[in-house]
CSV table of C-alpha atoms in Angstrom, one decimal:
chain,number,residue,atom,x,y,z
A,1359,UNK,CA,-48.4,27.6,-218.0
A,1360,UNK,CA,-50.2,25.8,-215.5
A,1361,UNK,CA,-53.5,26.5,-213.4
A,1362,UNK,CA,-54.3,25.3,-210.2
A,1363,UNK,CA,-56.6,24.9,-207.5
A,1364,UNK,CA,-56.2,24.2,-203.9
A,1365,UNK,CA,-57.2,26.8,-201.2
A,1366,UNK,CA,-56.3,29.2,-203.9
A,1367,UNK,CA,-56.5,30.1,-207.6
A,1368,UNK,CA,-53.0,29.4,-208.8
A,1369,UNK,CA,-51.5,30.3,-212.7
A,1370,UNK,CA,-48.6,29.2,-213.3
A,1371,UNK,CA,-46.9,30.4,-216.3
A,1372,UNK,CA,-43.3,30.4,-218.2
A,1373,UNK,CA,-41.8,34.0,-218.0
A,1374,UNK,CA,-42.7,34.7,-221.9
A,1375,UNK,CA,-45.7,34.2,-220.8
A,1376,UNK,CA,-46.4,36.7,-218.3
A,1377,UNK,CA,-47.7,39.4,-221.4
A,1378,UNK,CA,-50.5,37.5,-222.2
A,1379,UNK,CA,-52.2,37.0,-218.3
A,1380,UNK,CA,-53.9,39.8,-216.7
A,1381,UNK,CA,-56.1,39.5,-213.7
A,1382,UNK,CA,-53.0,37.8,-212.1
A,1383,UNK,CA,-53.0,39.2,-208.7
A,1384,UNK,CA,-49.6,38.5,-206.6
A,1385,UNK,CA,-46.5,37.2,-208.3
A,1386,UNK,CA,-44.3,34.8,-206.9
A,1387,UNK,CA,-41.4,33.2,-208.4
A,1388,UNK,CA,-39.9,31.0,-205.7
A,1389,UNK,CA,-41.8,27.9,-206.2
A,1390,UNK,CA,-41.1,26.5,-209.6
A,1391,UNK,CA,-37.3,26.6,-211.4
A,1392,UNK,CA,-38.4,28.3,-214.8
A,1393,UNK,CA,-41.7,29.2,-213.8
A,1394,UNK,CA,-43.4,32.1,-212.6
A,1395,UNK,CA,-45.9,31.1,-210.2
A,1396,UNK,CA,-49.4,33.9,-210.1
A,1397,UNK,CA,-51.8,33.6,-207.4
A,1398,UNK,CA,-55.4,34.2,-207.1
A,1399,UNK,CA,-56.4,33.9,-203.4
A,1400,UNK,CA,-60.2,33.4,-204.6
A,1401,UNK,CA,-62.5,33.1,-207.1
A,1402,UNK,CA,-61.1,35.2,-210.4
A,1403,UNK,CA,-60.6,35.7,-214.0
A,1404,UNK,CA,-58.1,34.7,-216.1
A,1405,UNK,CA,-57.9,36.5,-219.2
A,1406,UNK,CA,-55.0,35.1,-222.0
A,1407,UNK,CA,-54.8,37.8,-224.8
A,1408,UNK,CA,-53.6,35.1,-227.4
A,1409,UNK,CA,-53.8,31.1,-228.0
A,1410,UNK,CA,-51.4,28.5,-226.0
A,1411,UNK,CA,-51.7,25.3,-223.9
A,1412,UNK,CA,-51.4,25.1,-220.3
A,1413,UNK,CA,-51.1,22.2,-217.6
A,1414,UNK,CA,-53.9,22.3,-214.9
A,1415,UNK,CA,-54.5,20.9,-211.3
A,1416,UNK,CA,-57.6,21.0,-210.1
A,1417,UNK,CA,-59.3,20.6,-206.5
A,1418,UNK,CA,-62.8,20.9,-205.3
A,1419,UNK,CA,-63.6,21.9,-202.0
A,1420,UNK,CA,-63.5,19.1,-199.5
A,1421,UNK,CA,-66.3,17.3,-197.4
A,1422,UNK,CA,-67.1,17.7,-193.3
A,1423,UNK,CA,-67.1,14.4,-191.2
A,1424,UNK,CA,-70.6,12.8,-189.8
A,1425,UNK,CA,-70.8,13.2,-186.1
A,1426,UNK,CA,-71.3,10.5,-183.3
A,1427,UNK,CA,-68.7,8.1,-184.6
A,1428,UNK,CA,-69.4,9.3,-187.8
A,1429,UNK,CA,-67.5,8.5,-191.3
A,1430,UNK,CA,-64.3,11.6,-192.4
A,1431,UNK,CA,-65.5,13.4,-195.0
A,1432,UNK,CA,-64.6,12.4,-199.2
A,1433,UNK,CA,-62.0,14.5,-200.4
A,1434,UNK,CA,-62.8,17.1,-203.5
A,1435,UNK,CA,-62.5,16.0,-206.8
A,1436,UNK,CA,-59.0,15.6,-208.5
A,1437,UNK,CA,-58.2,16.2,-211.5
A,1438,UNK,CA,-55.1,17.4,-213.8
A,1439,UNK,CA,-53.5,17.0,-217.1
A,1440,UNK,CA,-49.7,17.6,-216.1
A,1441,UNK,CA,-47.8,15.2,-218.1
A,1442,UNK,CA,-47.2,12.1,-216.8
A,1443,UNK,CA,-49.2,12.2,-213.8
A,1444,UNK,CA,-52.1,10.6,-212.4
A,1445,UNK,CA,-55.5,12.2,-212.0
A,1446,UNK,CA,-58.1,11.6,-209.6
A,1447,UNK,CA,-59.1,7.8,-209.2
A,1448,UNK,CA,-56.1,6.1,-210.5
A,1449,UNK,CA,-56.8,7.7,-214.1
A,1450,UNK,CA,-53.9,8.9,-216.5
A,1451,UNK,CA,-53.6,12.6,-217.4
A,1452,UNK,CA,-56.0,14.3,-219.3
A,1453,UNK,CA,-55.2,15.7,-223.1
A,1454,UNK,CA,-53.3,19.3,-223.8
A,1455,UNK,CA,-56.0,22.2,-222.8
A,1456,UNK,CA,-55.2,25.1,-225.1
A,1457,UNK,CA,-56.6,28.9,-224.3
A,1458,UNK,CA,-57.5,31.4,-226.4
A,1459,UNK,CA,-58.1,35.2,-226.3
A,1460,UNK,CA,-61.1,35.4,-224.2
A,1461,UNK,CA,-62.1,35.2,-220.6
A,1462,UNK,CA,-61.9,32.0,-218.3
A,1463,UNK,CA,-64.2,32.5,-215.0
A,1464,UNK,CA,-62.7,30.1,-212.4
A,1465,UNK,CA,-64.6,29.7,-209.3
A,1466,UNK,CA,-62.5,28.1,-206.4
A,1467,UNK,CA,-64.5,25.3,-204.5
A,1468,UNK,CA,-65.0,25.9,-200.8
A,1469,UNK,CA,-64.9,22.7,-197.5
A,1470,UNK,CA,-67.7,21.6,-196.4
A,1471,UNK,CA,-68.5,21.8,-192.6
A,1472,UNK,CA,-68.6,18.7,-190.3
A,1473,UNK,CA,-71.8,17.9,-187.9
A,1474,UNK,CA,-72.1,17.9,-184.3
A,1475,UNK,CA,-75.6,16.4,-184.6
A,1476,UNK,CA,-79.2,15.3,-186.5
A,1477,UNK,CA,-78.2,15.0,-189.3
A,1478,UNK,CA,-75.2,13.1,-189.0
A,1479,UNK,CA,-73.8,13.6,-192.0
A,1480,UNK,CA,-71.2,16.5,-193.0
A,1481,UNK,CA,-71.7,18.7,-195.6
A,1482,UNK,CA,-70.6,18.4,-199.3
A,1483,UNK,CA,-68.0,20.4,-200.3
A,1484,UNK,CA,-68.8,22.9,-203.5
A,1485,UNK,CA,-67.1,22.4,-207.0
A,1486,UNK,CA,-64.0,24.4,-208.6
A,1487,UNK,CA,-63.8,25.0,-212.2
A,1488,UNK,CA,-62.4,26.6,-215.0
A,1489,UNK,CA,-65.0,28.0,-217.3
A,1490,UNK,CA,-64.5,29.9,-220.8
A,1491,UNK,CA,-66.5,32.3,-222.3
A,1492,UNK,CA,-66.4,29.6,-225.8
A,1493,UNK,CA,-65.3,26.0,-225.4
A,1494,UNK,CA,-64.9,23.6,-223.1
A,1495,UNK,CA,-64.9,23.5,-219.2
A,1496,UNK,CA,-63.2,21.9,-216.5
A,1497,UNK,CA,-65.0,21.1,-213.2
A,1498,UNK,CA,-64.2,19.1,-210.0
A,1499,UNK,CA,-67.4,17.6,-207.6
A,1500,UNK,CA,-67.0,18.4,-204.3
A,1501,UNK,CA,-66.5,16.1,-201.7
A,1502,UNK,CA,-69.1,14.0,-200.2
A,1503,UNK,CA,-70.2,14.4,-196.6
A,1504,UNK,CA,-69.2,11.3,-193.9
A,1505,UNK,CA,-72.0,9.5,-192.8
A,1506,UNK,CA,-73.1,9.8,-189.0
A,1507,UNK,CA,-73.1,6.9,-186.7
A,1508,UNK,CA,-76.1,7.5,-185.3
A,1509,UNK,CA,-78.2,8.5,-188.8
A,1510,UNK,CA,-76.0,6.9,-192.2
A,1511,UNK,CA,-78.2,8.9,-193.9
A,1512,UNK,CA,-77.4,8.5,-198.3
A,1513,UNK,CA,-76.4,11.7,-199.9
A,1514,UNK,CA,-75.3,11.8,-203.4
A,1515,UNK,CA,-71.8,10.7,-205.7
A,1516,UNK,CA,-69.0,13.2,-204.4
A,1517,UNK,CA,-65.3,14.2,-205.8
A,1518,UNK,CA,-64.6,11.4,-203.5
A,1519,UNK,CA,-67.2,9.7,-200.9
A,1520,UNK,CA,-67.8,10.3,-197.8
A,1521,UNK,CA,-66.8,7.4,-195.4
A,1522,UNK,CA,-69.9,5.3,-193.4
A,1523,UNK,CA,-70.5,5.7,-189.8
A,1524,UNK,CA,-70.1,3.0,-187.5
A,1525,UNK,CA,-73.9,2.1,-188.1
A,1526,UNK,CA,-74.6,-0.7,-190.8
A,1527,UNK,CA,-74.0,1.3,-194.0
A,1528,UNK,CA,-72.2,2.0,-197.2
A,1529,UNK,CA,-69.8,4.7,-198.1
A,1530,UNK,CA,-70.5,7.3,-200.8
A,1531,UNK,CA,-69.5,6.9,-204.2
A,1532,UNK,CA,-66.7,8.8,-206.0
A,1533,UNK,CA,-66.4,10.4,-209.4
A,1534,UNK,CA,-64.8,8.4,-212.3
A,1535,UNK,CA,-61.4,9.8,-212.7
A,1536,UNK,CA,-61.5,12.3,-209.9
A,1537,UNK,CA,-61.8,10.1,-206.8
A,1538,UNK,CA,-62.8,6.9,-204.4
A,1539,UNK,CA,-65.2,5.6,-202.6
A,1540,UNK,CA,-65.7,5.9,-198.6
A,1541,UNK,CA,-64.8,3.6,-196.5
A,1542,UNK,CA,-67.5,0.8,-195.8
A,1543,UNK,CA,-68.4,-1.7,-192.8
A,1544,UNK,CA,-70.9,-4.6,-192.3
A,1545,UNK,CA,-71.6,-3.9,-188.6
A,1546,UNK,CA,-68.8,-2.2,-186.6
A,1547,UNK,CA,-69.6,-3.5,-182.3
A,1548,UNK,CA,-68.3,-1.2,-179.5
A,1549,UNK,CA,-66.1,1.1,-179.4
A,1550,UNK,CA,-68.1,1.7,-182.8
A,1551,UNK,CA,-65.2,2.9,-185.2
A,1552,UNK,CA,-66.2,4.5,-188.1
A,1553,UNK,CA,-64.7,4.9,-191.6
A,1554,UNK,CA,-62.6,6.9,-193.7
A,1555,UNK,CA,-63.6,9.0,-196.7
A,1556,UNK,CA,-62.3,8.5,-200.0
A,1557,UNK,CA,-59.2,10.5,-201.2
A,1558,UNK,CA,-57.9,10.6,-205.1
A,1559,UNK,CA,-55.6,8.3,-204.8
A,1560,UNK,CA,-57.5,5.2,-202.9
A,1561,UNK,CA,-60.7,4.1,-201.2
A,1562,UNK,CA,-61.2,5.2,-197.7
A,1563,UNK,CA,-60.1,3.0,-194.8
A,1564,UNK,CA,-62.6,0.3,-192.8
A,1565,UNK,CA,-62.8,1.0,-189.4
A,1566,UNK,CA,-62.0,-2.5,-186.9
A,1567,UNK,CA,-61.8,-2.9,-183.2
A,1568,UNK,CA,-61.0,-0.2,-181.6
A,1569,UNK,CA,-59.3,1.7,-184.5
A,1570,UNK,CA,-61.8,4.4,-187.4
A,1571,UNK,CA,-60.7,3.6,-190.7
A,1572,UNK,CA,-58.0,6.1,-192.0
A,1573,UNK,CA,-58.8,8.6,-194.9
A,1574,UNK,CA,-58.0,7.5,-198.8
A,1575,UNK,CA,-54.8,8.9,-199.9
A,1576,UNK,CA,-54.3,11.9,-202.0
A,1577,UNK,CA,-52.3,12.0,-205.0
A,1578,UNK,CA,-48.8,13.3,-205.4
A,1579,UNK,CA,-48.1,16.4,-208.3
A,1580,UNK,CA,-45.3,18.4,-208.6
A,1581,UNK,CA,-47.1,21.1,-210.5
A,1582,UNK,CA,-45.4,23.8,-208.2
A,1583,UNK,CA,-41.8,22.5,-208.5
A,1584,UNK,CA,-42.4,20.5,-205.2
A,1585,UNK,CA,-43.7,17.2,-204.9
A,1586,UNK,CA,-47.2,17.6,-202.6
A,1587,UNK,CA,-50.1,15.7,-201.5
A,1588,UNK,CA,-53.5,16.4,-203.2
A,1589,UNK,CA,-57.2,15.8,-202.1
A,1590,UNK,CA,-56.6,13.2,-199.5
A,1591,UNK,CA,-59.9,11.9,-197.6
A,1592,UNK,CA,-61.1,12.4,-193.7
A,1593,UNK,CA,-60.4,10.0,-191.2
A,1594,UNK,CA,-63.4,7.9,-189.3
A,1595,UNK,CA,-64.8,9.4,-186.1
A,1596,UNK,CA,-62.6,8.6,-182.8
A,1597,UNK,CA,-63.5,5.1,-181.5
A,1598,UNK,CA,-61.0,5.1,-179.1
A,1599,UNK,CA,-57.9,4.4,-181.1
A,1600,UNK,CA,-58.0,7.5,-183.0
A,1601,UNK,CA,-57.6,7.4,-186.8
A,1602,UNK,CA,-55.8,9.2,-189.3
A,1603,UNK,CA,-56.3,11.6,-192.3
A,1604,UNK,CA,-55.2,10.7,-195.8
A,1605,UNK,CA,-52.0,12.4,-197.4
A,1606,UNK,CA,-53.2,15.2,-198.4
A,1607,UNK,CA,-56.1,15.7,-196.4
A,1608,UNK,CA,-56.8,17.6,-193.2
A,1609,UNK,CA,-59.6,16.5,-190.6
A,1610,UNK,CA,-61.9,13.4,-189.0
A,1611,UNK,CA,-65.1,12.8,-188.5
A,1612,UNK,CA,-66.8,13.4,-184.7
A,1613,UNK,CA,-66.5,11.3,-182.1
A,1614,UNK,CA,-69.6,9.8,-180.6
């Protein structure tokens, strides 16, 4: 049985299995050959009424993009432990995570806005997690804000970082084993491209000439039966080239 998180709370679980989930919500059992795939569309419950393992994926929310040629936002933080995958900065799998009768409160991580002004820099996006009433937790950092062109202002480590505007800065830090860096510049002249945020699967792009720095890629899983991008960074602010998103990811930071 697998849990995941993207813009939803998803349990997926072998047919046997289906006696021992409650709080399941809608079931849909087109996406996975010998699965049965349960989906949450927010923050739940999940309630096993005896002991067995299950594969998770698990997102936090992603970041918002600096304005005024500001940096894409860093991707939320990745992480999983389907076999013979990769978790979030270039990591292996994580070990078997058995349940047990008692409650798991998962809270689904939301996107953080991007900025149209002071200050610059996006906003972080908020963590998901899986969290039993006994035992051990697993939780995902949001993504960290891009930095605006204009301010660069520091914020702290995301999921992934958030990429540096096209002033003289550094892009925000990842995670270990959930994500990558932003994308960072020395001095970036006119047009004044910016940089990508970090993603799961690499460090976000550098902005040159008249061209933002692309967004770090996600990574791949096929945790649903289909293979699909995961957590993929921001592109740079528009410098007059345009710039693109990381697989996996979905916006860029603001133009100046």
């Amino acid at each position: 049985m697998t849990i995941k998180y993207l813009d939803s709370k998803r349990i997926v679980a072998k047919e046997a299995d289906l006696a021992v989930v409650s709080n399941r919500g809608t079931v849909d059992t087109s996406s996975s050959a010998g699965n049965t795939i349960i989906t949450f569309t927010g923050d739940g419950t999940f309630t096993p009424t005896s002991a067995f393992n299950v594969e998770y994926l698990v997102v936090a929310g992603g970041a918002g993009g600096g304005s005024s040629n500001g940096g894409g936002g860093g991707a939320g933080g990745f992480r999983t432990n389907v076999s013979g995958a990769t978790s979030g900065g270039g990591s292996s799998a994580e070990s078997t995570y058995g349940v047990t009768a008692q409650n798991y409160t998962v809270t689904v991580g939301s996107g953080g806005a991007g900025t149209t002004g002071n200050p610059y820099r996006g906003s972080d996006g908020t963590s998901s997690s899986i969290v039993p009433s006994s035992g051990t937790s697993v939780t995902t950092v949001g993504g960290q804000g891009g930095k605006g062109g204009a301010g660069g202002q520091d914020g702290g480590t995301g999921g992934s970082g958030g990429g540096a505007g096209d002033a003289v800065n550094t892009g925000g830090s990842g995670t270990a084993n959930e994500g990558f860096a932003g994308g960072t510049s020395s001095s970036n002249p006119a047009p004044y491209p910016a940089n990508g945020g970090g993603g799961a699967g690499s460090v976000g792009g550098t902005g040159s000439g008249s061209t933002s720095g692309s967004g770090g890629n996600g990574v791949s899983s096929s945790i649903t039966g289909s293979a699909l991008f995961y957590a993929g960074g921001g592109g740079g602010g528009d410098a007059g080239g345009g710039s693109t998103v990381g697989s996996g990811g979905s916006s860029v930071g603001g133009a100046g």
